[in-house]
Coordinates of C-alpha atoms in Angstrom, one line a residue:
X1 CA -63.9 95.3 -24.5
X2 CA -61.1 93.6 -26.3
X3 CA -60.4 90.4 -24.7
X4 CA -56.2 91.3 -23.9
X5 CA -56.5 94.6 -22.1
X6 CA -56.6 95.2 -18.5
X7 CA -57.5 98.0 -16.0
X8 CA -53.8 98.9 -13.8
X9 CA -55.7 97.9 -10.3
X10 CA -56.7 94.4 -11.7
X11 CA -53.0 93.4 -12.3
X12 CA -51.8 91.1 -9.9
X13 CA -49.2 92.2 -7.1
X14 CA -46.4 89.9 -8.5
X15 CA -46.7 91.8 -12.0
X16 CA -47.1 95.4 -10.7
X17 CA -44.3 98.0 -11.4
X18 CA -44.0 101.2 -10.6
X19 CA -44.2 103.8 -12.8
X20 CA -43.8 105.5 -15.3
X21 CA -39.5 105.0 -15.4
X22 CA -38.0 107.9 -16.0
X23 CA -33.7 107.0 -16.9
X24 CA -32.9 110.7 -17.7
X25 CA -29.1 109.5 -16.9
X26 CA -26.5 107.0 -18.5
X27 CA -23.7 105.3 -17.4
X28 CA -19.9 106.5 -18.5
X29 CA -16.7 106.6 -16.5
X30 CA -17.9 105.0 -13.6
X31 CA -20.9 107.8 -12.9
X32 CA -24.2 107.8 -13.7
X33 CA -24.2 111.3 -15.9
X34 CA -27.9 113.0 -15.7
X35 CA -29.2 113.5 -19.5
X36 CA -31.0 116.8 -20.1
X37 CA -31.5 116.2 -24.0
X38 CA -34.5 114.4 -26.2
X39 CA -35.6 111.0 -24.0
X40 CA -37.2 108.5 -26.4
X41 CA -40.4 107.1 -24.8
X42 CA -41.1 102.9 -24.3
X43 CA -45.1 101.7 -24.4
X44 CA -45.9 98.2 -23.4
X45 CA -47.2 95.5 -25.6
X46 CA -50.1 95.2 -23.4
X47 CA -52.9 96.9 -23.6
X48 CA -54.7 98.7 -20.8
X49 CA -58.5 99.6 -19.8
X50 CA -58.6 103.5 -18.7
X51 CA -61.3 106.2 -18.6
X52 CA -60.3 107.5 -22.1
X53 CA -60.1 103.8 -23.5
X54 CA -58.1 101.4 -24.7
X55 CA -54.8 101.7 -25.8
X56 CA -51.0 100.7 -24.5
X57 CA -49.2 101.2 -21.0
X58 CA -47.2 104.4 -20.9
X59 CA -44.0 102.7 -19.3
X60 CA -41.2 105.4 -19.0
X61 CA -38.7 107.0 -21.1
X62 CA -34.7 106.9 -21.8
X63 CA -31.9 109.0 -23.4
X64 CA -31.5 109.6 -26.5
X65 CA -27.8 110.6 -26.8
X66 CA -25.8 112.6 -29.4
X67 CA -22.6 112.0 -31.2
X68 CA -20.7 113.5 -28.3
X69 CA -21.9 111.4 -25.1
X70 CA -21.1 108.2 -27.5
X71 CA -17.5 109.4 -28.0
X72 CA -17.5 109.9 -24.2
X73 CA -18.2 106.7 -23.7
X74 CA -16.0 105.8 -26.4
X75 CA -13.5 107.8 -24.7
X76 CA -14.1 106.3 -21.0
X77 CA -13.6 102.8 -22.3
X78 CA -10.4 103.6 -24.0
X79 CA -8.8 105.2 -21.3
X80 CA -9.7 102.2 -18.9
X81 CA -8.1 99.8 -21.0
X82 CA -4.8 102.1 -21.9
X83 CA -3.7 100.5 -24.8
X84 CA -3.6 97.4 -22.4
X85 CA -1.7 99.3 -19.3
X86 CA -5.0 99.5 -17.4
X87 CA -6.0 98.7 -14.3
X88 CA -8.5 96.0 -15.4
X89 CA -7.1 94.9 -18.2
X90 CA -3.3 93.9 -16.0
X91 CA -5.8 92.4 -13.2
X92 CA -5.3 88.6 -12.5
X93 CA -8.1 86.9 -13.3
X94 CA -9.1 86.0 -9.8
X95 CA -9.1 90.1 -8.6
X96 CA -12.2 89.7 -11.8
X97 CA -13.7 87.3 -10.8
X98 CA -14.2 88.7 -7.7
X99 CA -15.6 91.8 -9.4
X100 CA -17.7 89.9 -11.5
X101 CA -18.7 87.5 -8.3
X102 CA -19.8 91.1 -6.9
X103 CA -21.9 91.8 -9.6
X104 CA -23.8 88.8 -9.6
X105 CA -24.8 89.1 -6.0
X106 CA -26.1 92.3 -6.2
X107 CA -27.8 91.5 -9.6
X108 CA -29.6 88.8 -7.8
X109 CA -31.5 91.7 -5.8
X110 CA -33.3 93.5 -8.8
X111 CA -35.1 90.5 -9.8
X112 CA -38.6 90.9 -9.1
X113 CA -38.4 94.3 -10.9
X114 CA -36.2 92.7 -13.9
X115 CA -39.3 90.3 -14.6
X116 CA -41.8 92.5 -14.1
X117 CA -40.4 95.1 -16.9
X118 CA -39.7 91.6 -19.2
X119 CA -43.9 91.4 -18.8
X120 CA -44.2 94.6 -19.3
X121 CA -41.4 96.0 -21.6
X122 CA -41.7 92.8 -24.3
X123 CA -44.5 90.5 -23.4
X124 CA -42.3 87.8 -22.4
X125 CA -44.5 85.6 -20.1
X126 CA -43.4 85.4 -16.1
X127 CA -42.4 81.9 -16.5
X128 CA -39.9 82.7 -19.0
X129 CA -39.3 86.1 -18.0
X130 CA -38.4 84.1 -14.6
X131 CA -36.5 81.5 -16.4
X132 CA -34.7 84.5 -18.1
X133 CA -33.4 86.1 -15.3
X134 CA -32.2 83.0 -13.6
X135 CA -30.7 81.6 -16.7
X136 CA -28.5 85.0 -16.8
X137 CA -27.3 84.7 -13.5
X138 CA -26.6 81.1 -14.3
X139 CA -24.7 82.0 -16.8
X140 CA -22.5 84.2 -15.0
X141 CA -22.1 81.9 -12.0
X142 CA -21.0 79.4 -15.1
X143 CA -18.7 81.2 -16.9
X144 CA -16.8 82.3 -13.5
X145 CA -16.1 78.7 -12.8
X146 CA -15.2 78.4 -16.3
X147 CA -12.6 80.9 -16.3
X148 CA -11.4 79.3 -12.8
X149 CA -10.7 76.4 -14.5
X150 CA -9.0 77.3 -17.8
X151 CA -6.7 80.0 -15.7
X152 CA -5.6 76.9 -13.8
X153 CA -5.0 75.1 -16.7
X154 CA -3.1 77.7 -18.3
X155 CA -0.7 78.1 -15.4
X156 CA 1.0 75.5 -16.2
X157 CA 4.4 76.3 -18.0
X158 CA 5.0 74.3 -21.3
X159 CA 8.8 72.9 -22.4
X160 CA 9.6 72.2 -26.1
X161 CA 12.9 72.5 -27.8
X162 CA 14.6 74.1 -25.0
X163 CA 12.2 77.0 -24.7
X164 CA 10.1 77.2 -21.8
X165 CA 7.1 79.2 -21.8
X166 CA 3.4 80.1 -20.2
X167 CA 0.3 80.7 -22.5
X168 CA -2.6 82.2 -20.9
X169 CA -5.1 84.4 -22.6
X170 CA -5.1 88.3 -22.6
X171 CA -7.8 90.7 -23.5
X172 CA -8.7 91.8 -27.0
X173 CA -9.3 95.7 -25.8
X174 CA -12.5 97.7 -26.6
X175 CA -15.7 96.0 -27.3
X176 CA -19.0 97.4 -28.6
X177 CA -21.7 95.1 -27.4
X178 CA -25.1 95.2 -29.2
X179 CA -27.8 92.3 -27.5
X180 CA -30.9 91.7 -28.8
X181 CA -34.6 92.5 -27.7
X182 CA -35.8 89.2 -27.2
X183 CA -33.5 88.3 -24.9
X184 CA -32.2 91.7 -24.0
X185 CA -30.9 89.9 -20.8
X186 CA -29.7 86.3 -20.9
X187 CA -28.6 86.9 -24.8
X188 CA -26.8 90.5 -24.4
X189 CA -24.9 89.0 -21.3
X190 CA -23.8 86.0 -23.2
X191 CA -21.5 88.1 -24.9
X192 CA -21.5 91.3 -22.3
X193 CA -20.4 89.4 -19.5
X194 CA -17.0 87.2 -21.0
X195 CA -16.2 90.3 -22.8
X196 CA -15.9 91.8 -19.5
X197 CA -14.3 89.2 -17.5
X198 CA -11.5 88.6 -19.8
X199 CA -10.1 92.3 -19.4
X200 CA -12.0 94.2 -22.0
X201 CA -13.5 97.3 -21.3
X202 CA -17.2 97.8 -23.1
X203 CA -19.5 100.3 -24.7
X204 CA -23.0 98.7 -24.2
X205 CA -26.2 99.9 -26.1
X206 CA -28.9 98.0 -25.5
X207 CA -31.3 96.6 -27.6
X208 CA -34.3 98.7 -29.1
X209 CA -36.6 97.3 -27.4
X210 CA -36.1 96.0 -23.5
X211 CA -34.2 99.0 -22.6
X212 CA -35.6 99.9 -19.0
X213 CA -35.5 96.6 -18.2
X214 CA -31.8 96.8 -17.7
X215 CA -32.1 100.8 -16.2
X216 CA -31.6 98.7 -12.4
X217 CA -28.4 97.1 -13.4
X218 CA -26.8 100.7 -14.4
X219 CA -25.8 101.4 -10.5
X220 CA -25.0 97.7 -9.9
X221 CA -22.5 97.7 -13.2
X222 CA -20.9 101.3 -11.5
X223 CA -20.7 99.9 -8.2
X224 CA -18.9 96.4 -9.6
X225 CA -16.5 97.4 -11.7
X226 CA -13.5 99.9 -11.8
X227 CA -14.7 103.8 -13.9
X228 CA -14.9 103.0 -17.7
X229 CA -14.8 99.6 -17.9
X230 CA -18.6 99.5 -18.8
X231 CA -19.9 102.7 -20.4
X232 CA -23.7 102.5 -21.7
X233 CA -24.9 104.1 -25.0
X234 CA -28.6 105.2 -26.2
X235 CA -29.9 106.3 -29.5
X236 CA -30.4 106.0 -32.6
X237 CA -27.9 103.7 -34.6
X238 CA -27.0 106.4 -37.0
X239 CA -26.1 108.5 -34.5
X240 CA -24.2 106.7 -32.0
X241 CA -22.9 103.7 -33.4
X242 CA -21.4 105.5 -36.6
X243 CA -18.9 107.2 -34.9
X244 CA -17.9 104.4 -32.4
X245 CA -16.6 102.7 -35.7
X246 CA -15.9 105.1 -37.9
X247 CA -13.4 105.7 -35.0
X248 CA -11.4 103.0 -35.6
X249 CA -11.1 102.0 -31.9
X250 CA -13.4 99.8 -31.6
X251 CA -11.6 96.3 -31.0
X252 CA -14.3 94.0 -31.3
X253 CA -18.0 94.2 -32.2
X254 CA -20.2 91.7 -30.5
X255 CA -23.6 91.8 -31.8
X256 CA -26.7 89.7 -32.0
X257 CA -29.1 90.6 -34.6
X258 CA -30.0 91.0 -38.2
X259 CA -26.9 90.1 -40.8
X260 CA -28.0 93.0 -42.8
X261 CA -27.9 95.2 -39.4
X262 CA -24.5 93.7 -38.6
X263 CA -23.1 94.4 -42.3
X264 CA -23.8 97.8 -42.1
X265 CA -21.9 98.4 -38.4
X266 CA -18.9 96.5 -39.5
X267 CA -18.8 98.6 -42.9
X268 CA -18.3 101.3 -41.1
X269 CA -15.0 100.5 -39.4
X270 CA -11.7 102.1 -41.4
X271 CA -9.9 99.0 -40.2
X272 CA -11.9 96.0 -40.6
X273 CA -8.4 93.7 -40.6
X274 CA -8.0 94.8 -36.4
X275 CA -12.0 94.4 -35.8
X276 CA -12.9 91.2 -34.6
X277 CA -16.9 90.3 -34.6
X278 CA -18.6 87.8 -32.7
X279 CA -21.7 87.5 -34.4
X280 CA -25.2 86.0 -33.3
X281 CA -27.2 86.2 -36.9
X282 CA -30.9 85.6 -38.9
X283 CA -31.7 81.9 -38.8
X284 CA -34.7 79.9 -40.6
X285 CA -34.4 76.8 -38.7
X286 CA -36.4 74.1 -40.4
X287 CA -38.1 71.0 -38.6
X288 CA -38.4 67.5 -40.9
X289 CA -40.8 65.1 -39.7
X290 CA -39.9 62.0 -41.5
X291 CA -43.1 59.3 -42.2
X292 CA -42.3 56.8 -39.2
X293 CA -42.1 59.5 -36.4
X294 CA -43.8 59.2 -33.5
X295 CA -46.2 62.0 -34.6
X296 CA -47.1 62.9 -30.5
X297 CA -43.7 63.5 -29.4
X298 CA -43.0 65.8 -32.7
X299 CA -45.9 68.0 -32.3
X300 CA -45.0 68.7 -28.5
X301 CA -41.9 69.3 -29.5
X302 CA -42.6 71.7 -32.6
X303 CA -45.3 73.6 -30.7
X304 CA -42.2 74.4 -28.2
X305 CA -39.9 75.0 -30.9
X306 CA -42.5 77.3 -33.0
X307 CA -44.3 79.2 -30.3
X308 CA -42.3 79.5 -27.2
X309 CA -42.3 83.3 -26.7
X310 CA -44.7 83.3 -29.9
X311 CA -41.7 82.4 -32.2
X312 CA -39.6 85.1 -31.5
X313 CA -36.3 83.2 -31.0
X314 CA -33.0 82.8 -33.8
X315 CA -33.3 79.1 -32.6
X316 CA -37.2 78.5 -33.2
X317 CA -38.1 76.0 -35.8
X318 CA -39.3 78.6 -38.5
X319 CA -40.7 75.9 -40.9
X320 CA -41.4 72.3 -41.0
X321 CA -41.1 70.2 -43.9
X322 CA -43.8 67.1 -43.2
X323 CA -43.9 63.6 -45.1
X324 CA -47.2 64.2 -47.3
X325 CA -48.4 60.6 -46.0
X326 CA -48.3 62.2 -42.6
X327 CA -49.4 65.9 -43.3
X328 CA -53.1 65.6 -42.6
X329 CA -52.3 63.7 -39.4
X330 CA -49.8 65.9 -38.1
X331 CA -51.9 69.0 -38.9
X332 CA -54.9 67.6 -37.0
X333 CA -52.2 67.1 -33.7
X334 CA -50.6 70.7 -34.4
X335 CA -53.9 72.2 -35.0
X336 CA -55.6 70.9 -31.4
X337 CA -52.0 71.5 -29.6
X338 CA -52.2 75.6 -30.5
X339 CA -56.2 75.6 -29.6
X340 CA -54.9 74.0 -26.3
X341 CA -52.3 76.9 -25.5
X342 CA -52.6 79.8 -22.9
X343 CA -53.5 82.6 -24.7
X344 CA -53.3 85.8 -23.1
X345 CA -51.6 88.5 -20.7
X346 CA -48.2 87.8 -19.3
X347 CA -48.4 87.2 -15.4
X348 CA -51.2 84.6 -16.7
X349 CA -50.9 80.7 -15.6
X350 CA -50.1 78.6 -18.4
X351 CA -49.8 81.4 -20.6
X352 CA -47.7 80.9 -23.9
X353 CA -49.2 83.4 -26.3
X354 CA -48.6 86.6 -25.2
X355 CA -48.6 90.3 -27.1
X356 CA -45.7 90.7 -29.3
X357 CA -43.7 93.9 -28.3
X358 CA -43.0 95.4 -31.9
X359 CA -45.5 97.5 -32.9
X360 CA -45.5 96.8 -36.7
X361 CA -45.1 93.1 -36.1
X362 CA -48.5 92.2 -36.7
X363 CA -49.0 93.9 -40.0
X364 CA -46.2 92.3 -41.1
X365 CA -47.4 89.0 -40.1
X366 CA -50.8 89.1 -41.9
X367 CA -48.6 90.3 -44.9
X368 CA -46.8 87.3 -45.1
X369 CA -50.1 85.1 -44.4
X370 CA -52.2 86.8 -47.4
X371 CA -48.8 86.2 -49.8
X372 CA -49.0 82.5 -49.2
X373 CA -52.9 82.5 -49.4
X374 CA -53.1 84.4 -52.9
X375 CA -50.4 81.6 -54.0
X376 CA -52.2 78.6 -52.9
X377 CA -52.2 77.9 -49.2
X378 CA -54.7 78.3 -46.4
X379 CA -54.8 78.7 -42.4
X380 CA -55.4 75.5 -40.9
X381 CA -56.2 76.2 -37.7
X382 CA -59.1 77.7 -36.4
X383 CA -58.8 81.7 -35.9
X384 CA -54.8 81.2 -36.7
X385 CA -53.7 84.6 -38.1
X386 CA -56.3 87.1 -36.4
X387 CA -54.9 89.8 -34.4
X388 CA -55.9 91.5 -30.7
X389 CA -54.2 94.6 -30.0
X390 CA -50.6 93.2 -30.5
X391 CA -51.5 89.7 -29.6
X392 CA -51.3 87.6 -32.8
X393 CA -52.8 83.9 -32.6
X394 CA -51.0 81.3 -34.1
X395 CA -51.6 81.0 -37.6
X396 CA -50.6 77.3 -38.8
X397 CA -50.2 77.7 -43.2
X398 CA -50.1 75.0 -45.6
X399 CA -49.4 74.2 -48.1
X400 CA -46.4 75.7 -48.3
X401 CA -44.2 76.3 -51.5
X402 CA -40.6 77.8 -53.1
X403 CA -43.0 80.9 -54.3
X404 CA -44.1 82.2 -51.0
X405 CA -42.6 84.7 -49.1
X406 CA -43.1 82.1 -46.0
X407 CA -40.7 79.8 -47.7
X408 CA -37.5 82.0 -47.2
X409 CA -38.4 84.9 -44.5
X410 CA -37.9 84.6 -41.4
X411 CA -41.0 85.1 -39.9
X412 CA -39.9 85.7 -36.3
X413 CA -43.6 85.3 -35.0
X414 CA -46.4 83.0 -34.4
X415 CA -46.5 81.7 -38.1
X416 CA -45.9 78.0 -38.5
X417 CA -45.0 77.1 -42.4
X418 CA -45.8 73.6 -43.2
X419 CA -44.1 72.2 -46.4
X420 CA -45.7 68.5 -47.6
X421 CA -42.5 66.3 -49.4
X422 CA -42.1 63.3 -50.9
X423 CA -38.6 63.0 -51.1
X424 CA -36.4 63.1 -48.3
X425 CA -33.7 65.0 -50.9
X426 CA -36.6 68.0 -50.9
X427 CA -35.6 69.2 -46.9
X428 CA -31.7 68.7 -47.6
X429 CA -32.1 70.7 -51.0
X430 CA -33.8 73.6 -49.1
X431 CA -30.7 73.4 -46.1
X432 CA -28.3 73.7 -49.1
X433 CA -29.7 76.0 -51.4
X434 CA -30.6 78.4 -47.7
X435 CA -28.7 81.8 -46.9
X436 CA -28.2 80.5 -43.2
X437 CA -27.0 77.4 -41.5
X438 CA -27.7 77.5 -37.7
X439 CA -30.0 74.3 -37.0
X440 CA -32.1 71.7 -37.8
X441 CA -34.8 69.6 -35.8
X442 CA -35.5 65.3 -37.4
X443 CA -38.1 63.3 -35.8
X444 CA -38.2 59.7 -37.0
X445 CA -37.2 56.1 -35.2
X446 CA -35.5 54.0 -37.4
X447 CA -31.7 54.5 -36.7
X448 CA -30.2 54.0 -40.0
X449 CA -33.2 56.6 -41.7
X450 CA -30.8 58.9 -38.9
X451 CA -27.7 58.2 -39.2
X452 CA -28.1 58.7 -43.2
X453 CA -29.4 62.8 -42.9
X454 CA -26.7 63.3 -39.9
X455 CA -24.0 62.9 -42.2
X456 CA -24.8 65.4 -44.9
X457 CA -26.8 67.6 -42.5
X458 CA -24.4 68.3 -39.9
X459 CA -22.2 69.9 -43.1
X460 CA -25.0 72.5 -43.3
X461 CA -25.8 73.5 -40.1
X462 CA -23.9 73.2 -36.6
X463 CA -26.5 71.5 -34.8
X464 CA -29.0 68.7 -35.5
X465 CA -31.6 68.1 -33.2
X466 CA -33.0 64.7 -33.1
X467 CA -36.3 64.4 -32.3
X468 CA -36.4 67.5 -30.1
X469 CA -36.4 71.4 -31.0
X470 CA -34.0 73.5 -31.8
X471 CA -32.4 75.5 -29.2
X472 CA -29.2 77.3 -27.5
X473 CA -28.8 75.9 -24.4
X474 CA -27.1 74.1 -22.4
X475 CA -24.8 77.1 -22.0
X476 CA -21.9 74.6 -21.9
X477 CA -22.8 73.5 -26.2
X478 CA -21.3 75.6 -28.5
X479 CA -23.9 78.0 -29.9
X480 CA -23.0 79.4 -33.7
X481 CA -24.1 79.1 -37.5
X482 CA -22.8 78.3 -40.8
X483 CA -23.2 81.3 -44.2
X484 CA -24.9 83.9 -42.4
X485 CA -25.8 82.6 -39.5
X486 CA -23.4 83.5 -37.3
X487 CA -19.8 84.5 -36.5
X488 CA -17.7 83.2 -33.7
X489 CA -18.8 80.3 -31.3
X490 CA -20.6 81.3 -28.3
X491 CA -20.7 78.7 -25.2
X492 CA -19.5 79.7 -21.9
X493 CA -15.8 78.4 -22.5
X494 CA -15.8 79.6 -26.1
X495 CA -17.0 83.1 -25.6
X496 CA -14.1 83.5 -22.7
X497 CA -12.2 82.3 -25.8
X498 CA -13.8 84.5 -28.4
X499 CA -13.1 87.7 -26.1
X500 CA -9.2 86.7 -25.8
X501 CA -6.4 85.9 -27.5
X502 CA -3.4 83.5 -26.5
X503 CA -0.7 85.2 -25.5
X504 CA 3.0 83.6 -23.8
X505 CA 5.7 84.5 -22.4
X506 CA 8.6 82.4 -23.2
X507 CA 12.2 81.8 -22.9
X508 CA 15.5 79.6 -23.0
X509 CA 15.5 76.8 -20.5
X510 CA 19.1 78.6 -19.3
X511 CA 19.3 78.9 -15.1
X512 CA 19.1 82.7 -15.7
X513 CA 15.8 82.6 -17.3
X514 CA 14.5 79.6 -14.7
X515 CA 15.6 82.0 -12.2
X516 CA 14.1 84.9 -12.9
X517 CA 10.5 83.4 -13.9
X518 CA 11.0 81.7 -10.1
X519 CA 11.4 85.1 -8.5
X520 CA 8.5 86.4 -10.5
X521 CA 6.2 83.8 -10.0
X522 CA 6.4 83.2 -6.7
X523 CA 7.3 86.4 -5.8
X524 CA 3.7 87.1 -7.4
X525 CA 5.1 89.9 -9.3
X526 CA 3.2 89.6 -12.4
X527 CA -1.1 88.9 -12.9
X528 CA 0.2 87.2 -16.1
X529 CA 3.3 85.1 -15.4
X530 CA 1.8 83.3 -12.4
X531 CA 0.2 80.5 -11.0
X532 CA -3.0 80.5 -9.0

């Protein structure tokens, strides 16, 4: 019996879900519309023991909408936002906070079943799945008191020249909001949830994978916000995300993903001087472990930044560059660190290796592992690179060099390139001469060895990491990429920032004008012109 598969009545209670999870409807105008049409249908990762065998977890099914129910949606969101004349778009900010405040509370209930279908729907372990969930609502609770504070700061009126005037940001309009599936919740609301706060009114298709995960928040998004200001697509690209653009009324396009995904969407839209894109890209992150680093603390460190959720993050550290006097050494630690992981199903203690929810990943994988053994390298580790079911052990490679596929892919697994240099000019080289500029990870200890890679380093990427991984948080950092990396800054203030635009109103310091802006404010005839 292959070692990853489990019988249904041997899953523990705190992972159960029950199923399967039929969303025949979608959310548009406020109503959840029942879908009669094709439904597209979602199998688990992991694999489960039955009478007929061994094979994947049937987990439910979803629509899979036409042209037409996207220009609904399309439709919905326009009319909500009015050309700016809506309802939510003209609320102050504190009436959306209070929506949004709503939300959150009644998000907080689904969570037990949001962390079970993160298990189930991706593989993601329960720690993280756990750590997901609460990061999201984190992140909402964050970027309220975010929004609080720069409102208050914008009330303030501003003199200069005799003009007298108050700048305060005002939404963008309609957003298309595309997350992705490994963090189909904490990374889709990082852009969902500003959007939304700010005034814009969104059409959401989630990610391809980690769809029914989000099915529970569909009656808590109609029951928190005003009809149309959140509409939900489902599909196939092609079909429903052409015509959004080739509309031309999409206002901004918020999407974390693929560049060569992203250039195709934005392609598409007749006015790409109006279409604004906040962009969370492809990323090869690379790790340099110069020779005096305290070769302990780096290999916990890597092992985090290679293998948490088996290496399926933009920010993992995708391939390490090693001082050759240290390579042996290091690969020894590295080597006994993955043999030391939890290996297994989800709900598992201690479990870090889990399944990996696309199906063709781990062909892919081995792909990439024979390329850079036909050229030179070998697997370092002991069974690195075999595959169970969907569960792919970490494979650690090295050498690695320019010729292999390793070198420049982005593996987006549980492969850990190792590159052996002699020059520190070798690892700044390879930052230079790369398509993306999101991160970078240096372990070392002597100061000015540091403060001599910061310099040109930081001109390459938009964060350096010393001596730690490389990763997105805390939500209050900015979060973006140079080349194609990334477009846009997301951190809780910038994304309110990235979903807005300033805006004032302004006028002659004359007693007229000071009167009537006196009547207005506190007269509290205006969301915008006002204090809080």
């Amino acid at each position: 019996m292959m070692q990853y598969a489990i019988g249904l009545d041997n899953v523990p209670d705190k992972a159960k879900i029950d199923g399967p999870i039929t969303q025949n409807y979608y959310l548009v105008n406020g109503k959840l519309k029942q879908w009669e049409g094709e439904m597209h249908e979602v199998y688990s990762p992991i694999q489960i023991v039955t009478v007929e065998g061994i094979g994947p977890r049937f987990l439910g099914s979803y629509p899979m909408l036409s042209e037409r129910e996207a220009l609904e949606a399309l439709d919905a969101a326009l009319n909500a936002y009015d050309q700016g004349t809506g309802f939510w778009p003209t609320l102050s900010v504190s009436a959306r906070i209070e929506h949004m405040e709503n939300f959150v509370d009644r998000m907080k209930k689904k969570q037990e079943l949001i962390v079970n279908l993160l298990m189930w729907e991706i593989g993601k372990s329960f720690a993280d799945s756990t750590k997901e969930f609460m990061r999201s609502v984190e992140y909402i609770e964050d970027t309220i008191e975010a929004l609080k504070e720069l409102d208050s700061e914008s009330s303030k009126f501003v003199k200069a020249d005799g003009i007298m005037g108050q700048i305060r940001r005002a939404p963008l309009g309609v957003v298309l909001c595309m997350g992705p599936f490994n963090y189909p919740l904490n990374e889709t609301f990082t852009t969902l949830i500003p959007a939304l706060i700010m005034g814009n009114t969104v059409v959401f298709k989630p990610p391809k994978l980690g769809v029914l995960l989000l099915s529970p928040l569909l009656e808590v998004f109609r029951d928190s916000f005003p009809p149309g200001v959140i509409n939900t697509v489902y599909g196939a690209g092609s079909t429903i995300i052409t015509p959004l653009m080739q509309s031309g009324k999409i206002d901004v396009l918020a999407f974390i993903g693929t560049s060569k995904v992203s250039d195709v969407i934005r392609k598409q839209h007749p006015k790409p001087h109006r279409l604004r894109c906040v962009l969370g890209l492809d990323a090869k992150n690379p790790g340099i472990i110069l020779p005096d680093a305290d070769l302990q603390a780096a290999v916990q460190e890597c092992i985090l930044g290679t293998l948490s959720f088996n290496g399926q993050r933009c920010t993992a550290l995708k391939v390490l560059f090693v001082h050759e006097s240290i390579a042996d050494k290091f690969i020894e630690l590295m080597s006994a660190a993955i043999a030391g992981l939890g290996k297994g199903l989800p709900w598992q203690d201690k479990v870090m290796v889990t399944p990996l929810p696309e199906p063709e990943k781990p062909s892919y994988l081995t792909e990439l592992i024979k390329d850079a053994e036909k050229l030179g390298a070998r697997v370092c580790n002991e069974n690195g690179g075999t595959i169970e079911g969907n569960l792919v052990y970490p494979a650690l490679v090295y050498p690695v060099t320019s010729e292999m596929r390793l070198y420049k892919e982005e593996q987006f697994g549980p492969i850990i390139p190792i590159i052996p240099y002699q020059d520190i000019a070798e690892p700044i080289d390879y930052l230079i001469e790369s398509e993306y500029g999101q991160q970078v990870s240096v372990f070392g200890q002597d100061p000015d060895t540091m403060a001599k890679l910061i310099d040109p380093l930081v001109n390459q990427v938009c964060r350096f990491n010393m001596n730690s991984q490389c990763q997105r948080g805390p939500d209050v950092f900015p979060f973006t990429g140079r080349k194609d990396s990334a477009e846009g800054t997301l951190s809780v203030l910038d994304a309110l920032r990235a979903f807005s635009i300033r805006t004032l109103v302004a006028a002659k310091e004359s007693e007229l004008n000071q009167a009537i802006i006196a009547d207005i404010v506190n007269g509290k005839k205006s969301s915008f012109l006002s204090v809080p």
